[in-house]
Protein backbone atom coordinates (compact mmCIF):
# COMPACT_ATOMS: atom_id res chain seq x y z
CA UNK A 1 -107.26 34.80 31.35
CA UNK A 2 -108.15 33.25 27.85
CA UNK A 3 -110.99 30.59 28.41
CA UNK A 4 -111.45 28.03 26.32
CA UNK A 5 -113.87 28.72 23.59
CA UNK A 6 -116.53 25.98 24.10
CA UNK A 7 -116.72 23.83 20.65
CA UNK A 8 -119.30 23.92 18.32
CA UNK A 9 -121.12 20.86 17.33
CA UNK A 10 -119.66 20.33 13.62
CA UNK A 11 -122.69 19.25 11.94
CA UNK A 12 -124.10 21.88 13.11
CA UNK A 13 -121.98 24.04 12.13
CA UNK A 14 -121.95 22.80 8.78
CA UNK A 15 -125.60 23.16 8.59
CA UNK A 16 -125.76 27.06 9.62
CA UNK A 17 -123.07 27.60 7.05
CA UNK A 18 -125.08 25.79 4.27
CA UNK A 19 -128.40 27.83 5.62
CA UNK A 20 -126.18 31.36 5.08
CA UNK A 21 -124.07 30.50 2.09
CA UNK A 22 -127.85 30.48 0.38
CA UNK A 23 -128.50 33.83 2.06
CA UNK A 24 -125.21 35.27 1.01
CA UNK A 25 -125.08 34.20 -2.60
CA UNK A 26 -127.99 35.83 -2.71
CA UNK A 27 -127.33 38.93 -0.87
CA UNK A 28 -123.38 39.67 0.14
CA UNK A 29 -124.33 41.88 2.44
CA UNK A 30 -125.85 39.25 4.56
CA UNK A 31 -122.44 37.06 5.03
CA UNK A 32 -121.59 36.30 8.18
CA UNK A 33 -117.35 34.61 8.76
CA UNK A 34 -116.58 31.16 10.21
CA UNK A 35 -115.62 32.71 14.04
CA UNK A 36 -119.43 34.59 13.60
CA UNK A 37 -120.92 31.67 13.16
CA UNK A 38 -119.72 29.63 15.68
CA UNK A 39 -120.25 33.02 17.64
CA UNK A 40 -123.97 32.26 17.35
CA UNK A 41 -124.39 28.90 17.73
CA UNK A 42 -122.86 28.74 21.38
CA UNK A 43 -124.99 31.72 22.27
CA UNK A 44 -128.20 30.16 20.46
CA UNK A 45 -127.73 26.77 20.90
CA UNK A 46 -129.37 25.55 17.53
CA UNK A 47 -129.09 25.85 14.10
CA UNK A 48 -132.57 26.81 13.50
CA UNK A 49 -132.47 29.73 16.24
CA UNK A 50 -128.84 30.63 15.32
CA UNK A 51 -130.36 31.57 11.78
CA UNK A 52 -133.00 32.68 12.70
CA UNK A 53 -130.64 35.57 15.51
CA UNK A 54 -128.49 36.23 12.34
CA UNK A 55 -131.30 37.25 9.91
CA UNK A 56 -132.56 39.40 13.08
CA UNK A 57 -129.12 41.29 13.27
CA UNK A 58 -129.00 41.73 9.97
CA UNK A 59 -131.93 43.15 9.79
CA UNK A 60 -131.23 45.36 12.69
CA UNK A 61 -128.02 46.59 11.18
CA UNK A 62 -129.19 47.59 8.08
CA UNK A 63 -132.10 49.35 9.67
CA UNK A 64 -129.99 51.20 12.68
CA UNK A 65 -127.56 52.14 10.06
CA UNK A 66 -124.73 50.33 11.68
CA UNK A 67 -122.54 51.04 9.09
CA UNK A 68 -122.40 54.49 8.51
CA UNK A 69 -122.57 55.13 12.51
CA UNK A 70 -119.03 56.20 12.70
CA UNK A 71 -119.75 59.23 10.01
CA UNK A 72 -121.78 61.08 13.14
CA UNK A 73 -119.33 62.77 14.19
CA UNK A 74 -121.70 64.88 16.34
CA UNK A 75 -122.53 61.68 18.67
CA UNK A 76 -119.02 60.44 18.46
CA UNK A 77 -117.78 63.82 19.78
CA UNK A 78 -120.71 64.48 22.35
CA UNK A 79 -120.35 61.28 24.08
CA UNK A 80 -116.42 61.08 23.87
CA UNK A 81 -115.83 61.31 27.83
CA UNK A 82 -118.57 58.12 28.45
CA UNK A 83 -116.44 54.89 26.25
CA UNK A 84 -113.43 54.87 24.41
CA UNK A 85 -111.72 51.89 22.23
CA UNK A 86 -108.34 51.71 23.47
CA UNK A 87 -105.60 51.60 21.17
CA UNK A 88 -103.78 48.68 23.54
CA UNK A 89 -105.40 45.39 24.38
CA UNK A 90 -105.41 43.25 27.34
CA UNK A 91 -103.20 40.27 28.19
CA UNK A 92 -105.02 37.81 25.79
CA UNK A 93 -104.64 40.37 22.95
CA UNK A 94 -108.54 41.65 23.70
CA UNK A 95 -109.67 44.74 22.55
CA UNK A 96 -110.46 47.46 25.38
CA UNK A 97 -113.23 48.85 25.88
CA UNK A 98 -112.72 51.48 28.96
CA UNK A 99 -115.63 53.05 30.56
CA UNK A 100 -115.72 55.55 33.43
CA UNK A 101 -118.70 55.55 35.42
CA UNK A 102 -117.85 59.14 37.14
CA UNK A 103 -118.94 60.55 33.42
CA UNK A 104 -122.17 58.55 33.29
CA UNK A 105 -125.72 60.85 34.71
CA UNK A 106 -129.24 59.56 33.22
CA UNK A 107 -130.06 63.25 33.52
CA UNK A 108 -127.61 64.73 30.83
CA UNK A 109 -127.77 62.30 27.62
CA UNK A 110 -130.02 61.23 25.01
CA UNK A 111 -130.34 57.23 25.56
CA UNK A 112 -130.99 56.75 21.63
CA UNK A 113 -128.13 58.55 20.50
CA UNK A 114 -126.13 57.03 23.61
CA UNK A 115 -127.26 53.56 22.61
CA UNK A 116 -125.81 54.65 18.83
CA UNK A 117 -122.42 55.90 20.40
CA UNK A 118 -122.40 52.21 22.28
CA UNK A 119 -122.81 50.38 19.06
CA UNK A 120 -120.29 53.13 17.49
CA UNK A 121 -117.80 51.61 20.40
CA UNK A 122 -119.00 48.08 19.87
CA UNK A 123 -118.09 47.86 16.16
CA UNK A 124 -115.07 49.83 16.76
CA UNK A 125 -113.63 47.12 19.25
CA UNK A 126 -115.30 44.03 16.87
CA UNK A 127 -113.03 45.22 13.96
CA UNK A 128 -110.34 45.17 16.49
CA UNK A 129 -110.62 41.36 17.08
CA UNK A 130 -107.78 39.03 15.61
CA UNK A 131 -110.57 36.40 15.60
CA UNK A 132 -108.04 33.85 14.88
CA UNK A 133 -106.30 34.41 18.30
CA UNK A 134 -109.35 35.95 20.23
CA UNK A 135 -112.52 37.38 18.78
CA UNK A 136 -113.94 38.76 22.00
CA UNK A 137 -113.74 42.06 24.25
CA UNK A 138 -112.70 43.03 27.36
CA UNK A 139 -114.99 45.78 29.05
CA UNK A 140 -113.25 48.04 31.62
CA UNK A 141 -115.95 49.69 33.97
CA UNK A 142 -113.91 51.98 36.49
CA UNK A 143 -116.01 53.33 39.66
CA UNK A 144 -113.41 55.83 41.02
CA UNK A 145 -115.38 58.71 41.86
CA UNK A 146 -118.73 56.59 41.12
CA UNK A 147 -121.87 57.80 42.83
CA UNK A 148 -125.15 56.75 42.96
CA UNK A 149 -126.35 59.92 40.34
CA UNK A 150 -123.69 58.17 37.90
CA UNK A 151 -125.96 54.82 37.76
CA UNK A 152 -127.69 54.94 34.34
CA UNK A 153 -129.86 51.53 34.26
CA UNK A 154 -131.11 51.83 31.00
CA UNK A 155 -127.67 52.35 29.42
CA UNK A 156 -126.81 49.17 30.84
CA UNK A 157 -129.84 47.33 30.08
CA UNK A 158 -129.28 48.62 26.47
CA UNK A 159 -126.08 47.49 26.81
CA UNK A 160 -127.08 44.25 27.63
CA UNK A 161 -129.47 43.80 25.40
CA UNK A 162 -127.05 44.52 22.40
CA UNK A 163 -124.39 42.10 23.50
CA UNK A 164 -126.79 39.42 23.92
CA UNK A 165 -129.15 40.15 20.43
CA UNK A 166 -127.05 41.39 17.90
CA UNK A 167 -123.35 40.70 19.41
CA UNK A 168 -122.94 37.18 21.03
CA UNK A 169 -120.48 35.66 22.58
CA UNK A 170 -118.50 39.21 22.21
CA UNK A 171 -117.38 39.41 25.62
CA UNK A 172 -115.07 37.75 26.61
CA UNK A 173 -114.63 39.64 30.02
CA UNK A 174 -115.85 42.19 31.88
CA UNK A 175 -113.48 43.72 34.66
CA UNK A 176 -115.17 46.22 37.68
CA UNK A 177 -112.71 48.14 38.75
CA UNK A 178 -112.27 50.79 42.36
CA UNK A 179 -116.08 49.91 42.71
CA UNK A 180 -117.23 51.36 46.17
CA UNK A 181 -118.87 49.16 48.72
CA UNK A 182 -122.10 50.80 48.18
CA UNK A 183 -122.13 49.26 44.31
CA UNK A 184 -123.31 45.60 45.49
CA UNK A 185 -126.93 47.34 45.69
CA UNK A 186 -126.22 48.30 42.29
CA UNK A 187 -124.72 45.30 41.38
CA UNK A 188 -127.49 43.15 42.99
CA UNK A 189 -130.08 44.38 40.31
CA UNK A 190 -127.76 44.44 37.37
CA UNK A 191 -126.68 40.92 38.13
CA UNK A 192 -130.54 39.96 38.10
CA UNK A 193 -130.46 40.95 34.12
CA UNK A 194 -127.91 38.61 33.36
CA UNK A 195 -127.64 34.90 32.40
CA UNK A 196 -125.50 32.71 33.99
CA UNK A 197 -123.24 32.65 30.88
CA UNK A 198 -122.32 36.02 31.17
CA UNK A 199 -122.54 37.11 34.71
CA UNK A 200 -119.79 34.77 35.15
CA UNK A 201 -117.77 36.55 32.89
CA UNK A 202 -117.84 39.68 35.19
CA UNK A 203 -114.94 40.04 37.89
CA UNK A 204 -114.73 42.86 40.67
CA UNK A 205 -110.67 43.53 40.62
CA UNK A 206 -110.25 44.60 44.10
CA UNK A 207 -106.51 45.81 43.23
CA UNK A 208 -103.84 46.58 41.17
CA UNK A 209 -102.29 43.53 41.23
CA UNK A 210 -105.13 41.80 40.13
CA UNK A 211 -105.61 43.75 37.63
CA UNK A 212 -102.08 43.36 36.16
CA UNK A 213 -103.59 39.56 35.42
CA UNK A 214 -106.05 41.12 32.74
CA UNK A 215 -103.82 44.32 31.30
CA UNK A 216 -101.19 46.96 32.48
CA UNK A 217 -102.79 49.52 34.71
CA UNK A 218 -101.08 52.11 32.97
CA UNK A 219 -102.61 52.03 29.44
CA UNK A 220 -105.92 53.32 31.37
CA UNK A 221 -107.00 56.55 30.30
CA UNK A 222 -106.41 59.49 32.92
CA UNK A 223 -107.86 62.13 30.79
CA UNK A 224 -111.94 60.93 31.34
């Protein structure tokens, strides 16, 4: 359920603020909230490379156009059937992000403007967070009807990537759902891309049961 968010050291903490307050008065646009912070520093461990991760997504927001992502209505439409934000959360009050593998083919998408329909969902879900109860995500991978053509690598690794860089600490948990026996192969290389931190936060729910520990069943989507 809802783990414990590991502490932050407080002088540290009070040091990273000081560092971005500076950056901030300076620029608004680079402020970062409290929960962010501390977001950063248990992902980066120090002050000096938590800054230094912050000015870096920054940086990368302003020049992927973050912010005006969810006025492309073209990529938000085209890649409709791969993600979707759902409008319930889980049992800790976690945004949802649902995504079925059945619609997922490295032959028929365009990995830059998929990547930019991810970060669409991302920031979608972020905004979502009541960071003063939870401020992290719950990703829902379902494998019903999941074959091996469905397994895009470098949308994952993107994926990855973009959690890790420029969203830390985001997930909270990520939940595998009707995955076929022949996923471990799948899973054995994916699971080589992770760090310990996060594959831990990955669960295979082998059943419907289980899953009703993490959210009701029902408010999955049936019409992906």
């Amino acid at each position: 359920m809802a783990e414990e968010q590991k502490p932050v050291n407080a002088e540290d903490f009070k040091q990273l603020k000081e560092r971005m307050k500076l950056i901030a008065d300076a620029d608004p646009a680079q402020y970062h909230n409290d929960y962010s912070l501390k977001r950063y520093l248990r992902a980066f461990k120090t002050v000096d490379s938590a800054f230094q991760a912050i000015l870096k997504t920054n940086k990368w927001r302003t020049e992927y156009g973050v912010t005006e992502l969810h006025e492309n209505k073209e990529i938000i439409e085209k890649y409709s059937n791969k993600a979707r934000v759902l409008r319930h959360r889980d049992m800790v009050g976690r945004p949802i992000i649902y995504i079925p593998a059945k619609n997922h083919s490295s032959s028929d998408r365009d990995i830059d403007d998929l990547t930019k329909f991810i970060v669409h969902c991302l920031e979608d879900a972020s905004k979502k967070c009541f960071e003063e109860v939870v401020d992290n995500l719950c990703i829902v991978f379902d494998l019903n009807n999941f074959t091996l053509s469905c397994m895009d690598y470098q949308v994952l690794k993107n994926l990855i990537w973009l959690l890790s860089r420029h969203y830390p600490e985001r997930l909270g948990v990520c939940l595998i759902i009707n995955a076929p026996t022949f996923f471990s192969g799948c899973w054995a290389v994916i699971k080589g891309w992770l760090d310990e931190n996060t594959a831990s936060k990955v669960t295979f729910v082998n059943s419907e049961m289980d899953l009703c520990q993490y959210l009701i069943p029902d408010i999955l989507p049936t019409n992906m």
